[in-house]
Amino acid sequence: MKREHTAAFQKHSDSADRALDALWLGFTGYGRRFEAITRRAADHFAGQNWPGMRRDTVARLDLYQAVVSETCRHVADCLGLRAQDPTVWRTMKRRFSDCIDQRHDSELAATFYNSVNRRMLQTVGIEPELEFVAPASDADAPSRHDSLLFNMDMDDPTAEIIESVLKRFDLPAPYAHLRIDARLCAERIRMALDKHANGRGAFRIEMVTSPFYREMGAYLIGRIVGRDLQLPLVFALGNGDDGLYVDALLLRSEDIRILFSFSHTYFHVLSACPRELVRFLKALMPSKRVAELYIGLGYNKHGKTELYRDLLVHQRVCSLDRFDFSPGQRGMVMIAFNMPQDDLVYKLIRDRFAAPKHATHQQVMGKYEYVFKHDRAGRLVDVQTFENLQIEDCCFAPELLAEIENEAQRTTTIEKNRVILHHVYVERRMMPLDLYLRQADTKTAEAAVIEYGWAIKDLARINIFPGDLLIKNFGVTQLGRVVFYDYDELCPLTDCNFRRLP
């Protein structure tokens, strides 16, 4: 009997080892494929292959779910009947933790493990013993920027120094007019330093070694540091028929925050240590969530992990803050709600849509998926989809809870003092444009209306028609940008037939 028990244990241990190997191969394979797609961005930029860049952007977004599904199949084959055995997963989590402990991307590995684990166990809420909930043990360790950055000391931003900075990057094409660009940039930088530091003192330029690529642009991102000074330094590059050129120089924190806005497509940038890159960017943009920065770099699944951790922290720190209806008119398709002291909005699809809405659940979900993969041009809000999110019912205002129970039964379950959100969209909170205009003075309102017009034009430029142009469907960001966030009637502009009013 003892020998049989030992043999059975050994068999189960072997199957867990094979499953762990399959999971590990899935993650490392994903990393290689992610990097390969990211690396191609430089070639697309060099060859002005914008359709190729767009295809790779979509391919990289699709990659994660494809690899997770493939890994789940391999792990299930290894575990057989024990594929949903918590004991096995408890052991696998411990061993996987040992494997990733010293890795530069341990946080991404833990998120990948969670994705496979939750998919296979069909987890509702969280299972701390079976998945990674807390941040990595070195998440708060001192930053190590040595391999991430290159530095250059200067007393004065001469054209020669800026030219040297621009030449340090491994760019896929030559500059068309490097000396002219360097001279113009040096003049702008000198003016900024005169304003912020009276132009005196020793300064250091710190630049991320890898260029950031997105759509038709490339960005060289860094900062100028000095005594009591930190100034963003971003060279926005274009590629014309004659070669590369500096299209814009960003030296204000507001400008770099817009560059990394939640209304843009994700960057393609090579990074040996994503965590260190996020820390550096966080130092440039302290008000940005860590989650937003991961998402902006293309690690959107780990960004979702960080968003969930933010929710847990907020509920612990602001225990009296409850979900309630978001400000503005109630949606006919969505129930929108948020916690007043938080900057995130949650959206549930209603069971039935009021007239004149005729879309189906699947069509609405399809519109959100369409936006997720489309160029957003700084005018479409990034939305993250959560499944089986579990929150205590005491965290909801009674009227909101009643509406969820009556109007969103297809996407929620309310039981045992908990609310399970089976399919919920999460996005950054903004002030609806209609409310903003009511509260704004004349000058501010005029600027917002002009922004509204530019938003419609920018959407048209990327072949998007909002469908519903009512101002309640647009929001205003903290930086005064107007963006669109109501996607149920959104469609390609080329699908529309516009007629003159009689």
Short mmCIF file of C-alpha atoms in Angstrom, two decimals:
data_model
loop_
_atom_site.label_atom_id
_atom_site.label_comp_id
_atom_site.label_asym_id
_atom_site.label_seq_id
_atom_site.Cartn_x
_atom_site.Cartn_y
_atom_site.Cartn_z
CA MET A 1 0.00 0.00 0.00
CA LYS A 2 2.83 2.38 0.86
CA ARG A 3 4.58 1.70 -2.45
CA GLU A 4 1.31 2.38 -4.33
CA HIS A 5 0.86 5.67 -2.46
CA THR A 6 4.45 6.71 -3.22
CA ALA A 7 4.04 5.83 -6.90
CA ALA A 8 0.80 7.83 -7.10
CA PHE A 9 2.46 10.82 -5.44
CA GLN A 10 5.41 10.59 -7.82
CA LYS A 11 3.05 10.44 -10.80
CA HIS A 12 1.17 13.52 -9.61
CA SER A 13 4.45 15.32 -8.92
CA ASP A 14 5.72 14.49 -12.41
CA SER A 15 2.53 15.78 -14.01
CA ALA A 16 2.78 19.01 -12.00
CA ASP A 17 6.40 19.42 -13.12
CA ARG A 18 5.41 18.94 -16.74
CA ALA A 19 2.55 21.42 -16.33
CA LEU A 20 4.94 23.92 -14.76
CA ASP A 21 7.33 23.45 -17.68
CA ALA A 22 4.46 24.04 -20.11
CA LEU A 23 3.44 27.19 -18.25
CA TRP A 24 7.01 28.45 -18.19
CA LEU A 25 7.50 27.74 -21.89
CA GLY A 26 4.25 29.58 -22.58
CA PHE A 27 5.42 32.69 -20.76
CA THR A 28 8.94 32.76 -22.19
CA GLY A 29 7.58 32.05 -25.66
CA TYR A 30 5.15 34.93 -25.28
CA GLY A 31 8.01 37.21 -24.26
CA ARG A 32 10.05 36.29 -27.33
CA ARG A 33 7.12 36.81 -29.69
CA PHE A 34 6.17 40.10 -28.01
CA GLU A 35 9.75 41.31 -28.40
CA ALA A 36 9.94 40.20 -32.03
CA ILE A 37 6.82 42.19 -32.93
CA THR A 38 8.06 45.19 -30.93
CA ARG A 39 11.45 45.05 -32.64
CA ARG A 40 9.82 45.24 -36.09
CA ALA A 41 8.44 48.71 -35.27
CA ALA A 42 11.81 50.27 -36.14
CA ASP A 43 11.75 48.66 -39.59
CA HIS A 44 8.18 49.81 -40.21
CA PHE A 45 9.16 53.35 -39.21
CA ALA A 46 12.26 53.27 -41.43
CA GLY A 47 10.32 52.04 -44.45
CA GLN A 48 7.27 54.21 -43.75
CA ASN A 49 5.33 50.96 -43.70
CA TRP A 50 2.36 52.32 -41.77
CA PRO A 51 -0.02 49.46 -42.72
CA GLY A 52 2.59 47.00 -41.45
CA MET A 53 2.88 48.95 -38.20
CA ARG A 54 -0.89 48.83 -37.78
CA ARG A 55 -1.01 45.08 -38.46
CA ASP A 56 1.73 44.45 -35.90
CA THR A 57 -0.05 46.64 -33.35
CA VAL A 58 -3.14 44.43 -33.66
CA ALA A 59 -1.06 41.24 -33.76
CA ARG A 60 0.64 42.17 -30.49
CA LEU A 61 -2.73 42.89 -28.86
CA ASP A 62 -4.03 39.48 -29.98
CA LEU A 63 -0.88 37.63 -28.92
CA TYR A 64 -1.51 37.41 -25.18
CA GLN A 65 -4.88 35.67 -25.29
CA ALA A 66 -3.67 33.33 -28.03
CA VAL A 67 -0.66 32.22 -25.97
CA VAL A 68 -2.71 31.89 -22.77
CA SER A 69 -5.23 29.66 -24.59
CA GLU A 70 -2.43 27.56 -26.06
CA THR A 71 -0.73 27.26 -22.66
CA CYS A 72 -3.97 26.25 -20.97
CA ARG A 73 -4.34 23.37 -23.42
CA HIS A 74 -0.79 22.16 -22.75
CA VAL A 75 -1.19 22.45 -18.97
CA ALA A 76 -4.53 20.60 -19.11
CA ASP A 77 -2.89 17.79 -21.09
CA CYS A 78 -0.16 17.50 -18.46
CA LEU A 79 -2.47 17.53 -15.43
CA GLY A 80 -5.32 15.47 -16.82
CA LEU A 81 -7.98 14.90 -14.17
CA ARG A 82 -6.07 17.07 -11.69
CA ALA A 83 -6.25 20.19 -13.85
CA GLN A 84 -8.63 21.82 -11.37
CA ASP A 85 -7.10 20.43 -8.19
CA PRO A 86 -6.25 23.36 -5.85
CA THR A 87 -3.51 21.30 -4.18
CA VAL A 88 -1.66 20.97 -7.47
CA TRP A 89 -1.97 24.68 -8.22
CA ARG A 90 -0.81 25.59 -4.72
CA THR A 91 2.37 23.62 -5.35
CA MET A 92 2.78 25.04 -8.85
CA LYS A 93 2.44 28.59 -7.57
CA ARG A 94 5.19 28.04 -5.01
CA ARG A 95 7.54 26.55 -7.61
CA PHE A 96 6.72 29.19 -10.20
CA SER A 97 7.46 31.88 -7.61
CA ASP A 98 10.92 30.38 -7.11
CA CYS A 99 11.49 30.39 -10.88
CA ILE A 100 10.69 34.06 -11.35
CA ASP A 101 12.15 35.45 -8.13
CA GLN A 102 15.29 36.90 -9.74
CA ARG A 103 13.86 37.72 -13.17
CA HIS A 104 13.75 41.26 -14.49
CA ASP A 105 10.16 40.71 -15.60
CA SER A 106 8.85 38.79 -12.61
CA GLU A 107 5.72 40.93 -12.38
CA LEU A 108 4.77 40.06 -15.97
CA ALA A 109 5.44 36.38 -15.31
CA ALA A 110 3.19 36.41 -12.24
CA THR A 111 0.38 38.02 -14.25
CA PHE A 112 0.77 35.40 -16.99
CA TYR A 113 0.55 32.64 -14.38
CA ASN A 114 -2.62 34.23 -12.99
CA SER A 115 -4.18 34.36 -16.46
CA VAL A 116 -3.62 30.64 -17.00
CA ASN A 117 -4.62 29.74 -13.45
CA ARG A 118 -7.86 31.75 -13.50
CA ARG A 119 -8.81 30.52 -16.97
CA MET A 120 -8.39 26.88 -15.97
CA LEU A 121 -10.00 27.12 -12.54
CA GLN A 122 -12.74 29.53 -13.70
CA THR A 123 -11.97 31.67 -10.65
CA VAL A 124 -14.52 34.16 -9.38
CA GLY A 125 -13.02 36.88 -7.19
CA ILE A 126 -9.49 36.07 -6.06
CA GLU A 127 -7.80 33.02 -4.54
CA PRO A 128 -4.67 34.32 -2.75
CA GLU A 129 -3.32 30.82 -2.11
CA LEU A 130 -3.53 29.89 -5.78
CA GLU A 131 -2.62 33.12 -7.58
CA PHE A 132 -0.31 36.10 -7.17
CA VAL A 133 -2.15 39.02 -5.55
CA ALA A 134 0.55 41.11 -3.86
CA PRO A 135 3.19 42.98 -5.91
CA ALA A 136 6.59 41.39 -6.47
CA SER A 137 8.87 41.39 -3.43
CA ASP A 138 11.28 43.86 -5.08
CA ALA A 139 8.57 46.21 -6.34
CA ASP A 140 9.72 48.93 -3.93
CA ALA A 141 13.46 48.29 -4.32
CA PRO A 142 15.68 51.26 -5.23
CA SER A 143 15.66 52.11 -8.92
CA ARG A 144 18.58 50.95 -11.06
CA HIS A 145 18.63 52.99 -14.25
CA ASP A 146 22.18 52.10 -15.37
CA SER A 147 21.20 49.82 -18.24
CA LEU A 148 18.03 51.76 -19.03
CA LEU A 149 19.54 55.18 -19.66
CA PHE A 150 22.50 56.96 -21.12
CA ASN A 151 23.67 60.19 -19.47
CA MET A 152 25.36 63.33 -20.73
CA ASP A 153 26.57 66.20 -18.54
CA MET A 154 26.40 69.79 -19.71
CA ASP A 155 26.67 73.36 -18.46
CA ASP A 156 24.96 74.79 -21.51
CA PRO A 157 22.68 73.04 -24.04
CA THR A 158 24.76 73.72 -27.13
CA ALA A 159 23.78 72.50 -30.57
CA GLU A 160 26.78 70.14 -30.49
CA ILE A 161 25.56 68.49 -27.29
CA ILE A 162 22.02 68.03 -28.60
CA GLU A 163 23.39 66.69 -31.88
CA SER A 164 25.46 64.21 -29.88
CA VAL A 165 22.36 63.14 -27.95
CA LEU A 166 20.35 62.58 -31.12
CA LYS A 167 23.18 60.56 -32.67
CA ARG A 168 23.44 58.24 -29.67
CA PHE A 169 20.26 56.38 -30.59
CA ASP A 170 20.21 53.31 -32.78
CA LEU A 171 17.70 54.68 -35.27
CA PRO A 172 16.71 52.87 -38.46
CA ALA A 173 17.31 55.82 -40.81
CA PRO A 174 19.59 58.89 -41.05
CA TYR A 175 18.56 62.43 -40.16
CA ALA A 176 17.75 64.77 -43.02
CA HIS A 177 18.97 67.99 -41.38
CA LEU A 178 20.53 66.98 -38.08
CA ARG A 179 22.52 70.16 -37.40
CA ILE A 180 19.55 72.43 -38.06
CA ASP A 181 17.28 70.32 -35.83
CA ALA A 182 19.92 70.21 -33.09
CA ARG A 183 20.41 74.00 -33.19
CA LEU A 184 16.67 74.71 -32.99
CA CYS A 185 16.21 72.21 -30.16
CA ALA A 186 19.17 73.66 -28.25
CA GLU A 187 17.64 77.14 -28.43
CA ARG A 188 14.32 75.84 -27.07
CA ILE A 189 16.04 73.94 -24.27
CA ARG A 190 18.12 76.97 -23.32
CA MET A 191 14.95 79.08 -23.08
CA ALA A 192 13.33 76.46 -20.84
CA LEU A 193 16.38 76.30 -18.56
CA ASP A 194 16.51 80.10 -18.35
CA LYS A 195 12.89 80.04 -17.22
CA HIS A 196 13.19 77.23 -14.68
CA ALA A 197 16.77 77.53 -13.41
CA ASN A 198 17.96 80.94 -14.61
CA GLY A 199 20.18 79.03 -17.05
CA ARG A 200 22.84 78.49 -14.38
CA GLY A 201 24.34 75.35 -12.92
CA ALA A 202 25.41 71.91 -13.99
CA PHE A 203 22.82 69.79 -15.75
CA ARG A 204 22.61 66.20 -16.84
CA ILE A 205 20.64 64.79 -19.73
CA GLU A 206 19.25 61.30 -19.08
CA MET A 207 17.68 59.48 -22.02
CA VAL A 208 16.02 56.07 -22.30
CA THR A 209 18.28 54.15 -24.67
CA SER A 210 15.44 52.63 -26.73
CA PRO A 211 13.23 54.74 -29.01
CA PHE A 212 9.46 54.59 -28.48
CA TYR A 213 7.47 53.87 -31.64
CA ARG A 214 3.75 54.45 -32.16
CA GLU A 215 1.82 54.61 -35.41
CA MET A 216 3.78 57.02 -37.69
CA GLY A 217 6.05 58.51 -35.04
CA ALA A 218 9.15 57.76 -32.99
CA TYR A 219 9.94 59.36 -29.64
CA LEU A 220 13.24 59.77 -27.78
CA ILE A 221 12.28 60.15 -24.14
CA GLY A 222 14.32 61.44 -21.23
CA ARG A 223 14.79 64.34 -18.86
CA ILE A 224 17.13 67.15 -17.87
CA VAL A 225 18.08 67.08 -14.19
CA GLY A 226 19.89 69.64 -12.13
CA ARG A 227 19.81 71.11 -8.69
CA ASP A 228 16.14 71.20 -7.68
CA LEU A 229 15.18 70.70 -11.33
CA GLN A 230 13.67 67.94 -13.41
CA LEU A 231 12.53 68.83 -16.91
CA PRO A 232 11.00 66.34 -19.37
CA LEU A 233 12.93 66.06 -22.63
CA VAL A 234 11.17 64.36 -25.53
CA PHE A 235 12.19 64.51 -29.19
CA ALA A 236 9.24 63.56 -31.41
CA LEU A 237 10.60 62.28 -34.71
CA GLY A 238 9.01 61.90 -38.11
CA ASN A 239 10.32 60.13 -41.18
CA GLY A 240 10.04 61.97 -44.48
CA ASP A 241 11.34 61.36 -47.97
CA ASP A 242 14.67 63.02 -47.08
CA GLY A 243 15.14 61.18 -43.77
CA LEU A 244 14.38 61.69 -40.10
CA TYR A 245 13.48 65.06 -38.64
CA VAL A 246 12.54 66.43 -35.22
CA ASP A 247 8.85 67.14 -35.55
CA ALA A 248 8.38 68.50 -32.03
CA LEU A 249 10.30 69.03 -28.81
CA LEU A 250 8.35 68.43 -25.59
CA LEU A 251 9.66 70.14 -22.45
CA ARG A 252 6.52 70.47 -20.31
CA SER A 253 5.07 67.86 -17.99
CA GLU A 254 1.62 68.47 -19.51
CA ASP A 255 2.92 67.58 -22.96
CA ILE A 256 4.45 64.28 -21.92
CA ARG A 257 1.30 63.41 -19.97
CA ILE A 258 -0.69 63.91 -23.17
CA LEU A 259 1.86 61.79 -25.05
CA PHE A 260 1.22 58.97 -22.57
CA SER A 261 -2.51 59.67 -22.37
CA PHE A 262 -5.00 56.83 -21.91
CA SER A 263 -6.53 57.92 -25.22
CA HIS A 264 -3.56 56.80 -27.33
CA THR A 265 -2.48 53.53 -28.89
CA TYR A 266 0.19 51.60 -26.98
CA PHE A 267 3.91 52.23 -27.59
CA HIS A 268 6.36 49.74 -29.08
CA VAL A 269 9.60 50.00 -27.08
CA LEU A 270 12.26 47.41 -26.29
CA SER A 271 13.05 47.15 -22.59
CA ALA A 272 15.17 44.60 -20.77
CA CYS A 273 13.43 45.54 -17.52
CA PRO A 274 9.88 46.90 -17.93
CA ARG A 275 9.60 47.60 -14.20
CA GLU A 276 12.58 49.99 -14.29
CA LEU A 277 11.23 51.74 -17.37
CA VAL A 278 7.88 52.25 -15.64
CA ARG A 279 9.66 53.67 -12.58
CA PHE A 280 11.55 56.15 -14.72
CA LEU A 281 8.38 57.25 -16.50
CA LYS A 282 6.56 57.49 -13.18
CA ALA A 283 9.24 59.93 -11.99
CA LEU A 284 8.49 62.08 -15.06
CA MET A 285 4.72 61.83 -14.54
CA PRO A 286 4.04 61.36 -10.80
CA SER A 287 0.28 61.72 -11.23
CA LYS A 288 0.11 58.77 -13.66
CA ARG A 289 -1.00 55.42 -12.31
CA VAL A 290 1.59 52.66 -12.60
CA ALA A 291 -1.17 50.67 -14.29
CA GLU A 292 -1.54 53.30 -17.04
CA LEU A 293 2.18 53.25 -17.74
CA TYR A 294 2.31 49.45 -18.10
CA ILE A 295 -0.74 49.60 -20.36
CA GLY A 296 0.81 52.38 -22.42
CA LEU A 297 3.91 50.23 -23.02
CA GLY A 298 1.80 47.35 -24.33
CA TYR A 299 1.71 45.30 -21.11
CA ASN A 300 -2.01 45.84 -20.78
CA LYS A 301 -2.70 42.55 -18.97
CA HIS A 302 -0.28 43.46 -16.21
CA GLY A 303 -1.76 46.95 -16.24
CA LYS A 304 -5.10 45.34 -15.38
CA THR A 305 -3.40 43.56 -12.48
CA GLU A 306 -2.15 46.90 -11.19
CA LEU A 307 -5.60 48.46 -11.63
CA TYR A 308 -7.11 45.72 -9.49
CA ARG A 309 -4.46 46.28 -6.81
CA ASP A 310 -5.30 49.98 -6.90
CA LEU A 311 -8.95 49.09 -6.28
CA LEU A 312 -8.02 46.94 -3.28
CA VAL A 313 -5.82 49.70 -1.83
CA HIS A 314 -8.50 52.34 -2.39
CA GLN A 315 -11.15 50.25 -0.67
CA ARG A 316 -8.83 49.70 2.28
CA VAL A 317 -7.79 53.35 2.61
CA CYS A 318 -11.18 54.88 1.77
CA SER A 319 -13.41 52.33 3.43
CA LEU A 320 -16.41 54.69 3.43
CA ASP A 321 -16.15 55.47 -0.29
CA ARG A 322 -18.97 53.65 -2.10
CA PHE A 323 -19.79 53.06 -5.73
CA ASP A 324 -22.54 55.33 -7.02
CA PHE A 325 -23.86 56.49 -10.37
CA SER A 326 -21.31 58.49 -12.33
CA PRO A 327 -22.14 62.18 -12.86
CA GLY A 328 -24.01 63.01 -16.04
CA GLN A 329 -27.04 61.63 -17.83
CA ARG A 330 -27.83 57.95 -17.30
CA GLY A 331 -26.81 55.85 -20.28
CA MET A 332 -29.36 53.90 -22.34
CA VAL A 333 -26.84 51.12 -23.04
CA MET A 334 -24.51 51.21 -20.05
CA ILE A 335 -24.78 51.57 -16.29
CA ALA A 336 -21.81 53.77 -15.37
CA PHE A 337 -20.64 54.05 -11.77
CA ASN A 338 -17.59 55.04 -9.76
CA MET A 339 -16.37 55.81 -6.28
CA PRO A 340 -16.36 59.60 -5.72
CA GLN A 341 -12.78 59.64 -4.40
CA ASP A 342 -11.41 57.44 -7.19
CA ASP A 343 -10.65 58.33 -10.82
CA LEU A 344 -11.95 55.15 -12.47
CA VAL A 345 -15.36 54.51 -14.02
CA TYR A 346 -16.97 51.06 -14.28
CA LYS A 347 -19.50 50.25 -17.00
CA LEU A 348 -21.96 47.36 -17.24
CA ILE A 349 -24.01 46.58 -20.33
CA ARG A 350 -27.73 46.77 -19.61
CA ASP A 351 -29.96 43.76 -20.28
CA ARG A 352 -32.29 45.86 -22.44
CA PHE A 353 -31.62 49.09 -24.33
CA ALA A 354 -34.12 51.91 -24.38
CA ALA A 355 -35.35 53.20 -27.75
CA PRO A 356 -33.98 54.30 -30.15
CA LYS A 357 -31.05 51.96 -29.40
CA HIS A 358 -31.23 48.70 -31.39
CA ALA A 359 -27.82 47.13 -30.81
CA THR A 360 -27.32 43.71 -29.24
CA HIS A 361 -24.99 42.76 -26.39
CA GLN A 362 -22.57 41.17 -28.82
CA GLN A 363 -22.57 44.22 -31.06
CA VAL A 364 -21.76 46.52 -28.15
CA MET A 365 -18.94 44.24 -27.02
CA GLY A 366 -17.72 44.16 -30.61
CA LYS A 367 -17.51 47.97 -30.69
CA TYR A 368 -15.32 48.01 -27.58
CA GLU A 369 -13.08 45.33 -29.10
CA TYR A 370 -12.90 47.38 -32.30
CA VAL A 371 -11.71 50.46 -30.42
CA PHE A 372 -9.23 48.38 -28.41
CA LYS A 373 -7.43 47.43 -31.64
CA HIS A 374 -7.84 50.70 -33.53
CA ASP A 375 -5.60 53.75 -33.69
CA ARG A 376 -7.13 56.06 -31.08
CA ALA A 377 -5.37 59.29 -32.12
CA GLY A 378 -5.61 60.70 -28.60
CA ARG A 379 -9.41 60.93 -28.85
CA LEU A 380 -10.75 57.49 -27.84
CA VAL A 381 -10.54 56.39 -24.21
CA ASP A 382 -8.64 53.21 -23.43
CA VAL A 383 -10.95 50.64 -21.82
CA GLN A 384 -9.89 47.52 -19.92
CA THR A 385 -12.26 44.57 -19.66
CA PHE A 386 -12.53 42.67 -16.38
CA GLU A 387 -14.26 39.35 -15.86
CA ASN A 388 -15.61 37.83 -12.64
CA LEU A 389 -14.66 40.85 -10.54
CA GLN A 390 -16.00 40.33 -7.01
CA ILE A 391 -16.91 43.26 -4.74
CA GLU A 392 -18.84 43.30 -1.45
CA ASP A 393 -22.37 44.63 -1.84
CA CYS A 394 -21.86 47.11 0.99
CA CYS A 395 -19.52 49.00 -1.36
CA PHE A 396 -22.49 50.00 -3.54
CA ALA A 397 -25.05 52.74 -2.95
CA PRO A 398 -28.51 51.13 -2.50
CA GLU A 399 -30.05 52.78 -5.59
CA LEU A 400 -27.12 51.70 -7.78
CA LEU A 401 -27.23 48.16 -6.42
CA ALA A 402 -30.95 47.96 -7.17
CA GLU A 403 -30.42 49.14 -10.75
CA ILE A 404 -27.63 46.61 -11.29
CA GLU A 405 -29.86 43.85 -9.94
CA ASN A 406 -32.78 44.87 -12.15
CA GLU A 407 -31.00 46.05 -15.30
CA ALA A 408 -27.76 44.02 -15.60
CA GLN A 409 -28.63 40.44 -14.70
CA ARG A 410 -26.84 39.06 -17.77
CA THR A 411 -23.47 40.43 -16.70
CA THR A 412 -23.71 40.29 -12.90
CA THR A 413 -24.60 38.00 -10.02
CA ILE A 414 -25.58 39.24 -6.56
CA GLU A 415 -25.31 36.62 -3.83
CA LYS A 416 -24.08 36.15 -0.27
CA ASN A 417 -23.36 39.84 0.30
CA ARG A 418 -21.20 40.06 -2.80
CA VAL A 419 -21.58 41.43 -6.31
CA ILE A 420 -19.87 39.49 -9.10
CA LEU A 421 -19.26 41.56 -12.22
CA HIS A 422 -18.90 38.93 -14.93
CA HIS A 423 -18.12 41.43 -17.69
CA VAL A 424 -17.31 45.03 -16.79
CA TYR A 425 -15.44 47.80 -18.59
CA VAL A 426 -13.08 50.05 -16.62
CA GLU A 427 -11.81 53.40 -17.86
CA ARG A 428 -10.47 56.70 -16.56
CA ARG A 429 -13.07 59.09 -15.20
CA MET A 430 -13.58 62.41 -16.95
CA MET A 431 -16.11 65.19 -16.64
CA PRO A 432 -18.87 64.82 -19.26
CA LEU A 433 -18.62 67.68 -21.72
CA ASP A 434 -22.22 68.81 -21.13
CA LEU A 435 -21.57 69.21 -17.38
CA TYR A 436 -18.23 70.86 -18.06
CA LEU A 437 -19.80 73.51 -20.30
CA ARG A 438 -22.48 74.32 -17.72
CA GLN A 439 -19.86 75.04 -15.08
CA ALA A 440 -17.21 76.73 -17.24
CA ASP A 441 -16.77 80.46 -17.80
CA THR A 442 -17.14 81.79 -21.34
CA LYS A 443 -13.45 81.58 -22.27
CA THR A 444 -13.04 78.05 -20.92
CA ALA A 445 -16.26 76.91 -22.59
CA GLU A 446 -15.15 78.30 -25.95
CA ALA A 447 -11.85 76.41 -25.69
CA ALA A 448 -13.73 73.20 -24.86
CA VAL A 449 -16.09 73.58 -27.82
CA ILE A 450 -13.13 74.10 -30.14
CA GLU A 451 -11.54 70.97 -28.63
CA TYR A 452 -14.80 69.14 -29.30
CA GLY A 453 -14.55 70.11 -32.94
CA TRP A 454 -10.92 69.00 -33.13
CA ALA A 455 -11.87 65.68 -31.53
CA ILE A 456 -14.42 65.01 -34.28
CA LYS A 457 -11.85 65.95 -36.94
CA ASP A 458 -9.15 63.76 -35.37
CA LEU A 459 -11.57 60.84 -35.26
CA ALA A 460 -12.44 61.38 -38.91
CA ARG A 461 -8.73 61.33 -39.73
CA ILE A 462 -8.51 57.75 -38.38
CA ASN A 463 -11.74 56.74 -40.16
CA ILE A 464 -13.97 56.86 -37.06
CA PHE A 465 -17.43 58.41 -36.87
CA PRO A 466 -18.80 58.62 -33.30
CA GLY A 467 -22.34 57.88 -34.44
CA ASP A 468 -23.81 59.95 -31.65
CA LEU A 469 -22.39 63.48 -31.57
CA LEU A 470 -24.26 64.60 -28.45
CA ILE A 471 -21.84 66.35 -26.11
CA LYS A 472 -22.85 64.09 -23.21
CA ASN A 473 -20.92 61.31 -24.97
CA PHE A 474 -17.66 63.26 -24.84
CA GLY A 475 -15.52 63.89 -21.78
CA VAL A 476 -12.90 66.44 -20.72
CA THR A 477 -9.62 65.20 -19.25
CA GLN A 478 -7.65 66.90 -16.47
CA LEU A 479 -5.52 68.58 -19.14
CA GLY A 480 -8.56 69.96 -20.98
CA ARG A 481 -8.51 67.45 -23.85
CA VAL A 482 -11.90 66.39 -25.22
CA VAL A 483 -12.22 62.66 -25.89
CA PHE A 484 -15.01 60.33 -26.95
CA TYR A 485 -16.11 57.46 -24.69
CA ASP A 486 -19.54 56.19 -25.83
CA TYR A 487 -18.83 53.43 -28.34
CA ASP A 488 -22.13 51.64 -28.97
CA GLU A 489 -22.88 53.59 -32.18
CA LEU A 490 -19.29 54.15 -33.31
CA CYS A 491 -18.46 52.98 -36.84
CA PRO A 492 -15.93 53.45 -39.66
CA LEU A 493 -16.43 56.81 -41.34
CA THR A 494 -16.27 55.13 -44.74
CA ASP A 495 -19.38 53.09 -43.83
CA CYS A 496 -21.46 56.22 -43.38
CA ASN A 497 -23.67 57.92 -45.94
CA PHE A 498 -23.98 61.64 -45.17
CA ARG A 499 -26.85 63.66 -46.62
CA ARG A 500 -27.51 67.37 -46.65
CA LEU A 501 -30.25 68.58 -44.33
CA PRO A 502 -33.38 69.49 -46.36
#
